[in-house]
Coordinates of N, CA and C in Angstrom, one line a residue:
I13 N -255.2 -48.9 -127.1 CA -253.7 -49.1 -126.8 C -252.9 -48.5 -127.9
R14 N -252.1 -47.6 -127.6 CA -251.2 -46.9 -128.6 C -249.8 -47.5 -128.5
S15 N -249.2 -47.8 -129.6 CA -247.9 -48.3 -129.6 C -247.0 -47.6 -130.6
A16 N -245.7 -47.6 -130.3 CA -244.8 -46.9 -131.2 C -243.5 -47.8 -131.3
Q17 N -242.9 -47.7 -132.4 CA -241.6 -48.4 -132.6 C -240.5 -47.4 -132.4
I18 N -239.6 -47.7 -131.5 CA -238.4 -46.9 -131.3 C -237.2 -47.6 -131.7
V19 N -236.3 -47.0 -132.5 CA -235.1 -47.5 -132.8 C -234.1 -47.1 -131.7
A20 N -233.8 -48.0 -130.8 CA -233.1 -47.7 -129.6 C -231.6 -47.8 -129.7
H21 N -231.1 -48.8 -130.4 CA -229.7 -49.1 -130.4 C -229.3 -49.7 -131.8
V22 N -228.0 -49.5 -132.1 CA -227.4 -50.1 -133.3 C -227.4 -51.6 -133.1
G23 N -226.9 -52.1 -131.9 CA -226.8 -53.5 -131.6 C -228.1 -54.0 -131.1
Q24 N -228.1 -55.2 -130.6 CA -229.2 -55.9 -130.0 C -229.5 -55.3 -128.6
V25 N -230.8 -55.0 -128.4 CA -231.2 -54.6 -127.0 C -231.2 -55.9 -126.2
V26 N -230.5 -55.9 -125.1 CA -230.4 -57.1 -124.3 C -231.1 -56.9 -122.9
V27 N -231.3 -55.7 -122.4 CA -232.0 -55.6 -121.2 C -232.8 -54.3 -121.2
S28 N -233.8 -54.2 -120.3 CA -234.5 -53.0 -120.1 C -235.0 -53.0 -118.6
D29 N -235.4 -51.8 -118.2 CA -236.0 -51.6 -116.9 C -236.9 -50.3 -116.9
A30 N -237.8 -50.3 -116.0 CA -238.7 -49.1 -116.0 C -238.7 -48.5 -114.6
S31 N -238.9 -47.2 -114.5 CA -239.0 -46.5 -113.2 C -240.4 -46.2 -112.9
A32 N -240.6 -45.9 -111.6 CA -242.0 -45.5 -111.2 C -242.3 -44.1 -111.7
S33 N -241.4 -43.3 -112.2 CA -241.6 -42.0 -112.7 C -241.9 -41.9 -114.2
G34 N -242.1 -43.1 -114.8 CA -242.5 -43.0 -116.2 C -241.4 -43.1 -117.2
L35 N -240.2 -43.4 -116.7 CA -239.0 -43.5 -117.6 C -238.7 -45.0 -117.8
F36 N -238.1 -45.3 -118.9 CA -237.6 -46.7 -119.0 C -236.2 -46.6 -119.7
A37 N -235.4 -47.6 -119.4 CA -234.0 -47.7 -119.9 C -233.8 -48.9 -120.7
T38 N -232.9 -48.8 -121.7 CA -232.5 -49.9 -122.5 C -231.0 -50.0 -122.6
G39 N -230.5 -51.2 -122.6 CA -229.1 -51.4 -122.8 C -228.8 -52.4 -123.9
S40 N -227.6 -52.3 -124.5 CA -227.4 -53.1 -125.7 C -226.1 -53.9 -125.5
D41 N -225.9 -54.8 -126.5 CA -224.7 -55.6 -126.6 C -223.6 -54.8 -127.2
Q42 N -223.8 -53.6 -127.5 CA -222.8 -52.7 -128.0 C -222.3 -51.7 -126.9
G43 N -222.8 -51.9 -125.7 CA -222.3 -51.1 -124.5 C -222.9 -49.8 -124.3
D44 N -224.1 -49.5 -124.9 CA -224.7 -48.2 -124.7 C -226.0 -48.3 -123.9
I45 N -226.4 -47.3 -123.2 CA -227.6 -47.3 -122.4 C -228.4 -46.0 -122.8
A46 N -229.7 -46.2 -123.0 CA -230.6 -45.0 -123.3 C -231.7 -45.0 -122.2
I47 N -232.1 -43.7 -121.9 CA -233.2 -43.5 -121.0 C -234.3 -42.8 -121.8
W48 N -235.5 -43.3 -121.7 CA -236.6 -42.8 -122.6 C -237.8 -42.4 -121.7
D49 N -238.6 -41.4 -122.2 CA -239.8 -41.0 -121.6 C -240.9 -41.9 -122.2
S50 N -241.6 -42.7 -121.3 CA -242.6 -43.7 -121.8 C -243.8 -43.0 -122.3
A51 N -244.1 -41.8 -122.0 CA -245.3 -41.1 -122.5 C -245.1 -40.6 -123.9
T52 N -243.9 -40.2 -124.2 CA -243.6 -39.6 -125.6 C -242.8 -40.5 -126.5
G53 N -242.0 -41.4 -125.9 CA -241.1 -42.2 -126.7 C -239.8 -41.5 -127.0
E54 N -239.6 -40.3 -126.4 CA -238.4 -39.5 -126.6 C -237.2 -40.0 -125.8
E55 N -236.1 -40.0 -126.4 CA -234.9 -40.3 -125.7 C -234.5 -39.1 -124.8
I56 N -234.2 -39.3 -123.6 CA -233.9 -38.3 -122.6 C -232.3 -38.1 -122.5
R57 N -231.7 -39.3 -122.4 CA -230.2 -39.3 -122.2 C -229.6 -40.6 -122.7
R58 N -228.4 -40.5 -123.1 CA -227.7 -41.7 -123.5 C -226.3 -41.8 -122.9
W59 N -225.9 -43.0 -122.5 CA -224.5 -43.2 -122.0 C -223.8 -44.2 -122.9
R60 N -222.5 -43.9 -123.1 CA -221.6 -44.8 -123.9 C -220.3 -44.7 -123.2
S61 N -219.6 -45.7 -123.1 CA -218.2 -45.8 -122.6 C -217.4 -44.7 -123.2
A62 N -216.7 -43.9 -122.4 CA -215.9 -42.8 -122.9 C -214.7 -43.3 -123.7
D63 N -214.2 -44.5 -123.4 CA -213.1 -45.1 -124.2 C -213.5 -45.9 -125.4
G64 N -214.8 -45.9 -125.7 CA -215.3 -46.6 -126.8 C -215.4 -48.1 -126.7
T65 N -215.1 -48.7 -125.5 CA -215.1 -50.1 -125.3 C -216.5 -50.6 -125.4
D66 N -216.7 -51.7 -126.1 CA -218.0 -52.3 -126.1 C -218.2 -53.2 -124.9
L67 N -218.9 -52.7 -123.9 CA -219.2 -53.5 -122.7 C -220.7 -53.9 -122.9
V68 N -220.9 -55.2 -122.9 CA -222.2 -55.7 -123.0 C -223.0 -55.4 -121.7
I69 N -224.2 -54.8 -121.8 CA -225.0 -54.5 -120.7 C -225.8 -55.8 -120.4
R70 N -225.7 -56.3 -119.2 CA -226.4 -57.6 -118.8 C -227.6 -57.3 -117.9
A71 N -227.6 -56.2 -117.2 CA -228.7 -56.0 -116.2 C -228.9 -54.5 -116.1
L72 N -230.1 -54.0 -115.8 CA -230.4 -52.6 -115.5 C -231.4 -52.6 -114.3
A73 N -231.2 -51.5 -113.5 CA -232.2 -51.3 -112.4 C -232.2 -49.8 -112.1
F74 N -233.4 -49.2 -112.0 CA -233.5 -47.9 -111.5 C -233.6 -47.9 -110.0
S75 N -233.1 -46.9 -109.3 CA -233.4 -46.7 -107.9 C -234.9 -46.3 -107.8
E76 N -235.4 -46.4 -106.6 CA -236.8 -46.1 -106.3 C -237.2 -44.7 -106.8
R77 N -236.4 -43.8 -106.6 CA -236.7 -42.4 -107.0 C -236.4 -42.2 -108.5
G78 N -235.7 -43.1 -109.1 CA -235.5 -43.0 -110.5 C -234.3 -42.1 -110.9
D79 N -233.6 -41.6 -109.9 CA -232.5 -40.7 -110.2 C -231.1 -41.4 -110.5
V80 N -231.1 -42.7 -110.1 CA -229.8 -43.5 -110.4 C -230.2 -44.7 -111.2
L81 N -229.5 -45.0 -112.2 CA -229.6 -46.2 -113.0 C -228.4 -47.0 -112.8
A82 N -228.5 -48.3 -112.4 CA -227.4 -49.2 -112.2 C -227.4 -50.1 -113.5
A83 N -226.2 -50.4 -114.0 CA -226.0 -51.3 -115.1 C -225.0 -52.3 -114.7
G84 N -225.4 -53.6 -114.9 CA -224.5 -54.7 -114.7 C -223.8 -55.0 -116.0
L85 N -222.5 -55.1 -116.0 CA -221.7 -55.3 -117.3 C -221.1 -56.6 -117.4
D86 N -220.8 -57.0 -118.6 CA -220.2 -58.3 -118.9 C -218.8 -58.5 -118.3
D87 N -218.1 -57.4 -118.0 CA -216.8 -57.5 -117.5 C -216.7 -57.6 -116.0
G88 N -217.9 -57.7 -115.4 CA -218.0 -57.9 -113.9 C -218.2 -56.6 -113.1
S89 N -218.2 -55.5 -113.8 CA -218.3 -54.2 -113.1 C -219.8 -53.8 -113.1
V90 N -220.1 -52.8 -112.2 CA -221.4 -52.2 -112.1 C -221.2 -50.7 -112.3
L91 N -222.0 -50.2 -113.2 CA -222.0 -48.8 -113.5 C -223.2 -48.1 -112.7
L92 N -222.9 -47.1 -111.9 CA -223.9 -46.3 -111.3 C -224.0 -45.0 -112.0
W93 N -225.1 -44.7 -112.7 CA -225.2 -43.5 -113.5 C -226.3 -42.6 -112.9
R94 N -225.8 -41.5 -112.4 CA -226.7 -40.4 -111.9 C -227.0 -39.6 -113.2
W95 N -228.0 -40.1 -113.9 CA -228.2 -39.6 -115.3 C -228.6 -38.2 -115.4
A96 N -229.3 -37.6 -114.5 CA -229.7 -36.2 -114.6 C -228.5 -35.3 -114.5
E97 N -227.5 -35.7 -113.7 CA -226.2 -35.0 -113.6 C -225.2 -35.5 -114.6
N98 N -225.5 -36.6 -115.2 CA -224.6 -37.2 -116.2 C -223.2 -37.6 -115.5
S99 N -223.3 -38.1 -114.2 CA -222.1 -38.5 -113.5 C -222.2 -40.0 -113.4
T100 N -221.0 -40.6 -113.5 CA -220.9 -42.1 -113.4 C -219.9 -42.5 -112.4
T101 N -220.1 -43.7 -111.8 CA -219.2 -44.3 -110.9 C -219.2 -45.8 -111.2
F102 N -218.0 -46.4 -111.3 CA -217.9 -47.8 -111.5 C -217.6 -48.5 -110.2
L103 N -218.4 -49.6 -110.0 CA -218.2 -50.4 -108.8 C -217.5 -51.7 -109.2
L104 N -216.3 -52.0 -108.7 CA -215.5 -53.1 -109.1 C -215.4 -54.2 -108.0
G105 N -215.5 -55.4 -108.4 CA -215.3 -56.5 -107.4 C -215.7 -57.9 -108.0
H106 N -216.7 -57.9 -108.8 CA -217.0 -59.2 -109.4 C -216.0 -59.6 -110.5
F107 N -215.8 -60.8 -110.7 CA -214.8 -61.2 -111.7 C -215.5 -62.0 -112.9
Q108 N -216.8 -62.1 -112.9 CA -217.6 -62.6 -114.0 C -218.8 -61.7 -114.2
P109 N -219.5 -61.9 -115.3 CA -220.6 -60.9 -115.6 C -221.6 -60.7 -114.5
V110 N -222.0 -59.5 -114.4 CA -223.1 -59.1 -113.4 C -224.4 -59.3 -114.2
T111 N -225.2 -60.2 -113.6 CA -226.4 -60.7 -114.3 C -227.7 -60.2 -113.7
G112 N -227.6 -59.5 -112.6 CA -228.9 -59.0 -111.9 C -228.5 -57.9 -111.0
L113 N -229.5 -57.0 -110.8 CA -229.3 -55.8 -109.9 C -230.6 -55.5 -109.2
V114 N -230.6 -55.1 -107.9 CA -231.8 -54.7 -107.3 C -231.4 -53.7 -106.2
F115 N -232.1 -52.5 -106.2 CA -231.9 -51.5 -105.2 C -232.8 -51.8 -104.0
A116 N -232.2 -51.5 -102.8 CA -233.0 -51.5 -101.6 C -234.1 -50.4 -101.7
P117 N -235.3 -50.6 -101.1 CA -236.4 -49.7 -101.2 C -236.0 -48.2 -100.9
D118 N -235.0 -48.0 -100.0 CA -234.7 -46.6 -99.7 C -233.6 -46.1 -100.7
G119 N -233.1 -46.9 -101.6 CA -232.1 -46.5 -102.6 C -230.7 -46.4 -102.0
Q120 N -230.5 -46.7 -100.8 CA -229.2 -46.5 -100.2 C -228.2 -47.7 -100.5
Q121 N -228.8 -48.8 -100.8 CA -227.9 -50.0 -101.1 C -228.4 -50.6 -102.4
L122 N -227.4 -51.3 -103.0 CA -227.6 -52.0 -104.3 C -227.0 -53.4 -104.1
A123 N -227.8 -54.4 -104.5 CA -227.3 -55.8 -104.6 C -227.0 -56.1 -106.1
S124 N -225.8 -56.6 -106.3 CA -225.4 -57.0 -107.6 C -225.1 -58.5 -107.6
L125 N -225.8 -59.2 -108.6 CA -225.7 -60.7 -108.7 C -224.7 -61.0 -109.8
S126 N -223.9 -62.0 -109.6 CA -222.9 -62.3 -110.6 C -222.8 -63.8 -110.9
A127 N -222.3 -64.1 -112.1 CA -222.0 -65.5 -112.4 C -220.9 -66.0 -111.6
D128 N -220.2 -65.2 -110.9 CA -219.1 -65.7 -110.0 C -219.6 -66.3 -108.7
K129 N -220.9 -66.5 -108.6 CA -221.6 -67.1 -107.4 C -221.5 -66.2 -106.2
T130 N -221.5 -64.9 -106.4 CA -221.5 -63.9 -105.3 C -222.6 -62.9 -105.6
T131 N -223.1 -62.4 -104.5 CA -224.0 -61.2 -104.5 C -223.2 -60.2 -103.7
R132 N -223.0 -59.0 -104.2 CA -222.3 -57.9 -103.5 C -223.3 -56.9 -103.1
L133 N -223.3 -56.5 -101.9 CA -224.1 -55.4 -101.4 C -223.3 -54.2 -101.3
W134 N -223.7 -53.1 -102.0 CA -223.0 -51.9 -102.2 C -223.7 -50.7 -101.4
D135 N -222.9 -49.8 -100.9 CA -223.4 -48.5 -100.4 C -223.4 -47.6 -101.6
V136 N -224.6 -47.2 -102.0 CA -224.7 -46.4 -103.2 C -224.0 -45.0 -103.2
Q137 N -224.0 -44.4 -102.0 CA -223.3 -43.1 -101.8 C -221.8 -43.2 -101.9
T138 N -221.2 -44.2 -101.2 CA -219.8 -44.2 -101.2 C -219.2 -45.1 -102.3
G139 N -220.0 -46.1 -102.8 CA -219.5 -47.0 -103.8 C -218.7 -48.1 -103.2
R140 N -218.8 -48.3 -101.8 CA -218.0 -49.3 -101.1 C -218.9 -50.6 -101.0
V141 N -218.2 -51.7 -100.9 CA -218.9 -53.0 -100.7 C -219.2 -53.1 -99.2
V142 N -220.4 -53.4 -98.9 CA -220.9 -53.6 -97.5 C -220.7 -55.0 -97.1
H143 N -221.1 -55.9 -98.0 CA -221.0 -57.4 -97.8 C -220.8 -58.1 -99.1
V144 N -220.1 -59.2 -99.1 CA -220.0 -60.1 -100.2 C -220.7 -61.4 -99.7
L145 N -221.8 -61.7 -100.3 CA -222.6 -62.9 -100.0 C -222.3 -64.0 -101.0
V146 N -221.7 -65.1 -100.5 CA -221.2 -66.2 -101.4 C -222.2 -67.3 -101.4
E147 N -222.7 -67.6 -102.6 CA -223.7 -68.7 -102.7 C -222.9 -70.0 -102.7
P148 N -223.3 -71.0 -101.8 CA -222.5 -72.2 -101.7 C -222.5 -73.1 -102.9
A149 N -223.6 -73.1 -103.7 CA -223.6 -74.1 -104.8 C -223.8 -73.4 -106.2
G150 N -224.9 -72.6 -106.3 CA -225.2 -72.0 -107.6 C -225.0 -70.5 -107.7
A151 N -225.0 -70.0 -108.9 CA -224.9 -68.6 -109.1 C -226.3 -67.9 -108.8
P152 N -226.3 -66.7 -108.2 CA -227.5 -66.0 -108.0 C -228.2 -65.6 -109.3
V153 N -229.5 -65.8 -109.3 CA -230.3 -65.5 -110.5 C -231.4 -64.5 -110.2
G154 N -231.7 -64.2 -109.0 CA -232.7 -63.3 -108.6 C -232.6 -62.9 -107.1
A155 N -233.0 -61.7 -106.8 CA -232.9 -61.2 -105.4 C -234.0 -60.2 -105.1
G156 N -234.3 -60.1 -103.9 CA -235.3 -59.1 -103.4 C -235.1 -58.7 -102.0
F157 N -235.1 -57.4 -101.7 CA -235.0 -56.9 -100.3 C -236.3 -57.2 -99.6
L158 N -236.3 -57.7 -98.4 CA -237.5 -58.0 -97.7 C -237.9 -56.7 -96.9
Q159 N -239.1 -56.3 -97.0 CA -239.6 -55.0 -96.5 C -239.6 -55.0 -95.0
T160 N -239.9 -56.1 -94.3 CA -240.1 -56.1 -92.9 C -238.8 -56.2 -92.1
K161 N -237.8 -56.7 -92.6 CA -236.5 -56.9 -91.9 C -235.4 -56.4 -92.8
A162 N -234.2 -56.3 -92.2 CA -233.0 -55.9 -93.0 C -232.5 -57.2 -93.6
Q163 N -233.2 -57.8 -94.5 CA -232.8 -59.0 -95.1 C -232.9 -59.0 -96.7
L164 N -232.1 -59.9 -97.3 CA -232.1 -60.0 -98.7 C -232.3 -61.5 -99.1
A165 N -233.4 -61.8 -99.9 CA -233.6 -63.1 -100.3 C -232.9 -63.3 -101.7
I166 N -232.2 -64.4 -101.8 CA -231.5 -64.6 -103.1 C -231.8 -66.0 -103.6
A167 N -232.3 -66.1 -104.8 CA -232.5 -67.4 -105.5 C -231.3 -67.7 -106.3
A168 N -230.9 -69.0 -106.3 CA -229.7 -69.4 -107.1 C -230.1 -70.4 -108.2
D169 N -229.2 -70.6 -109.1 CA -229.5 -71.4 -110.3 C -229.5 -72.9 -109.9
D170 N -229.2 -73.3 -108.7 CA -229.3 -74.7 -108.3 C -230.6 -75.0 -107.7
G171 N -231.6 -74.0 -107.7 CA -232.9 -74.2 -107.1 C -233.0 -73.8 -105.7
S172 N -232.0 -73.4 -105.0 CA -232.1 -73.0 -103.6 C -232.4 -71.5 -103.5
V173 N -232.9 -71.2 -102.3 CA -233.2 -69.8 -101.9 C -232.6 -69.6 -100.6
G174 N -231.9 -68.5 -100.4 CA -231.3 -68.1 -99.1 C -231.7 -66.8 -98.7
V175 N -231.8 -66.6 -97.4 CA -232.1 -65.3 -96.8 C -230.9 -64.8 -96.0
W176 N -230.5 -63.6 -96.3 CA -229.2 -63.1 -95.7 C -229.6 -62.0 -94.8
D177 N -228.9 -61.9 -93.6 CA -229.1 -60.8 -92.7 C -228.1 -59.7 -93.2
L178 N -228.7 -58.5 -93.4 CA -227.9 -57.5 -94.0 C -227.0 -56.7 -93.0
A179 N -227.4 -56.9 -91.7 CA -226.6 -56.2 -90.6 C -225.3 -57.0 -90.4
T180 N -225.3 -58.3 -90.6 CA -224.1 -59.1 -90.3 C -223.5 -59.7 -91.6
G181 N -224.3 -59.8 -92.7 CA -223.8 -60.4 -93.9 C -223.8 -61.9 -93.8
R182 N -224.5 -62.5 -92.8 CA -224.5 -63.9 -92.6 C -225.8 -64.5 -93.2
N183 N -225.7 -65.7 -93.6 CA -226.9 -66.4 -94.2 C -227.8 -66.8 -93.0
A184 N -229.0 -66.3 -93.0 CA -230.0 -66.6 -91.9 C -230.5 -68.0 -92.1
Y185 N -230.9 -68.4 -93.3 CA -231.3 -69.7 -93.7 C -231.3 -70.0 -95.2
R186 N -231.3 -71.2 -95.6 CA -231.3 -71.7 -97.0 C -232.3 -72.8 -97.1
R187 N -233.0 -72.8 -98.2 CA -234.0 -73.9 -98.5 C -233.8 -74.3 -99.9

């Protein structure tokens, strides 16, 4: 096993994610994101807020193809970074930190989990909200798209798990 130490950020590294294509991303409490080649340890691309604002990165997720990296920010926004093109889109809607992100297997939708007790389902191409899924008691802490149906399972910090129908945006059941 070969290991290497990489100095990734000036601030504390707070999140990371890996893609199926051999890339990994890191985000910091200083608001920057870096994408790395896992084979060489070389930095491929770095993003930093254009206005110099320190946005704490709370969550990262690569799309299945690895061409889009989503970042959940402390201010409640979601950054969609098409890193190869170096283009960014901000998705606005949450009013508390975004603490989790998960792409649908086809990469067309993104679920963002927030401390505001909502999960927002976004259309990745348009940047529009498809559904706002409101957790009745706790804040969402984890989610996963179900492969067999158009559903999203969401675990909340109150210990409950709900399954949501993505066609209607309604809760199918909660346990």
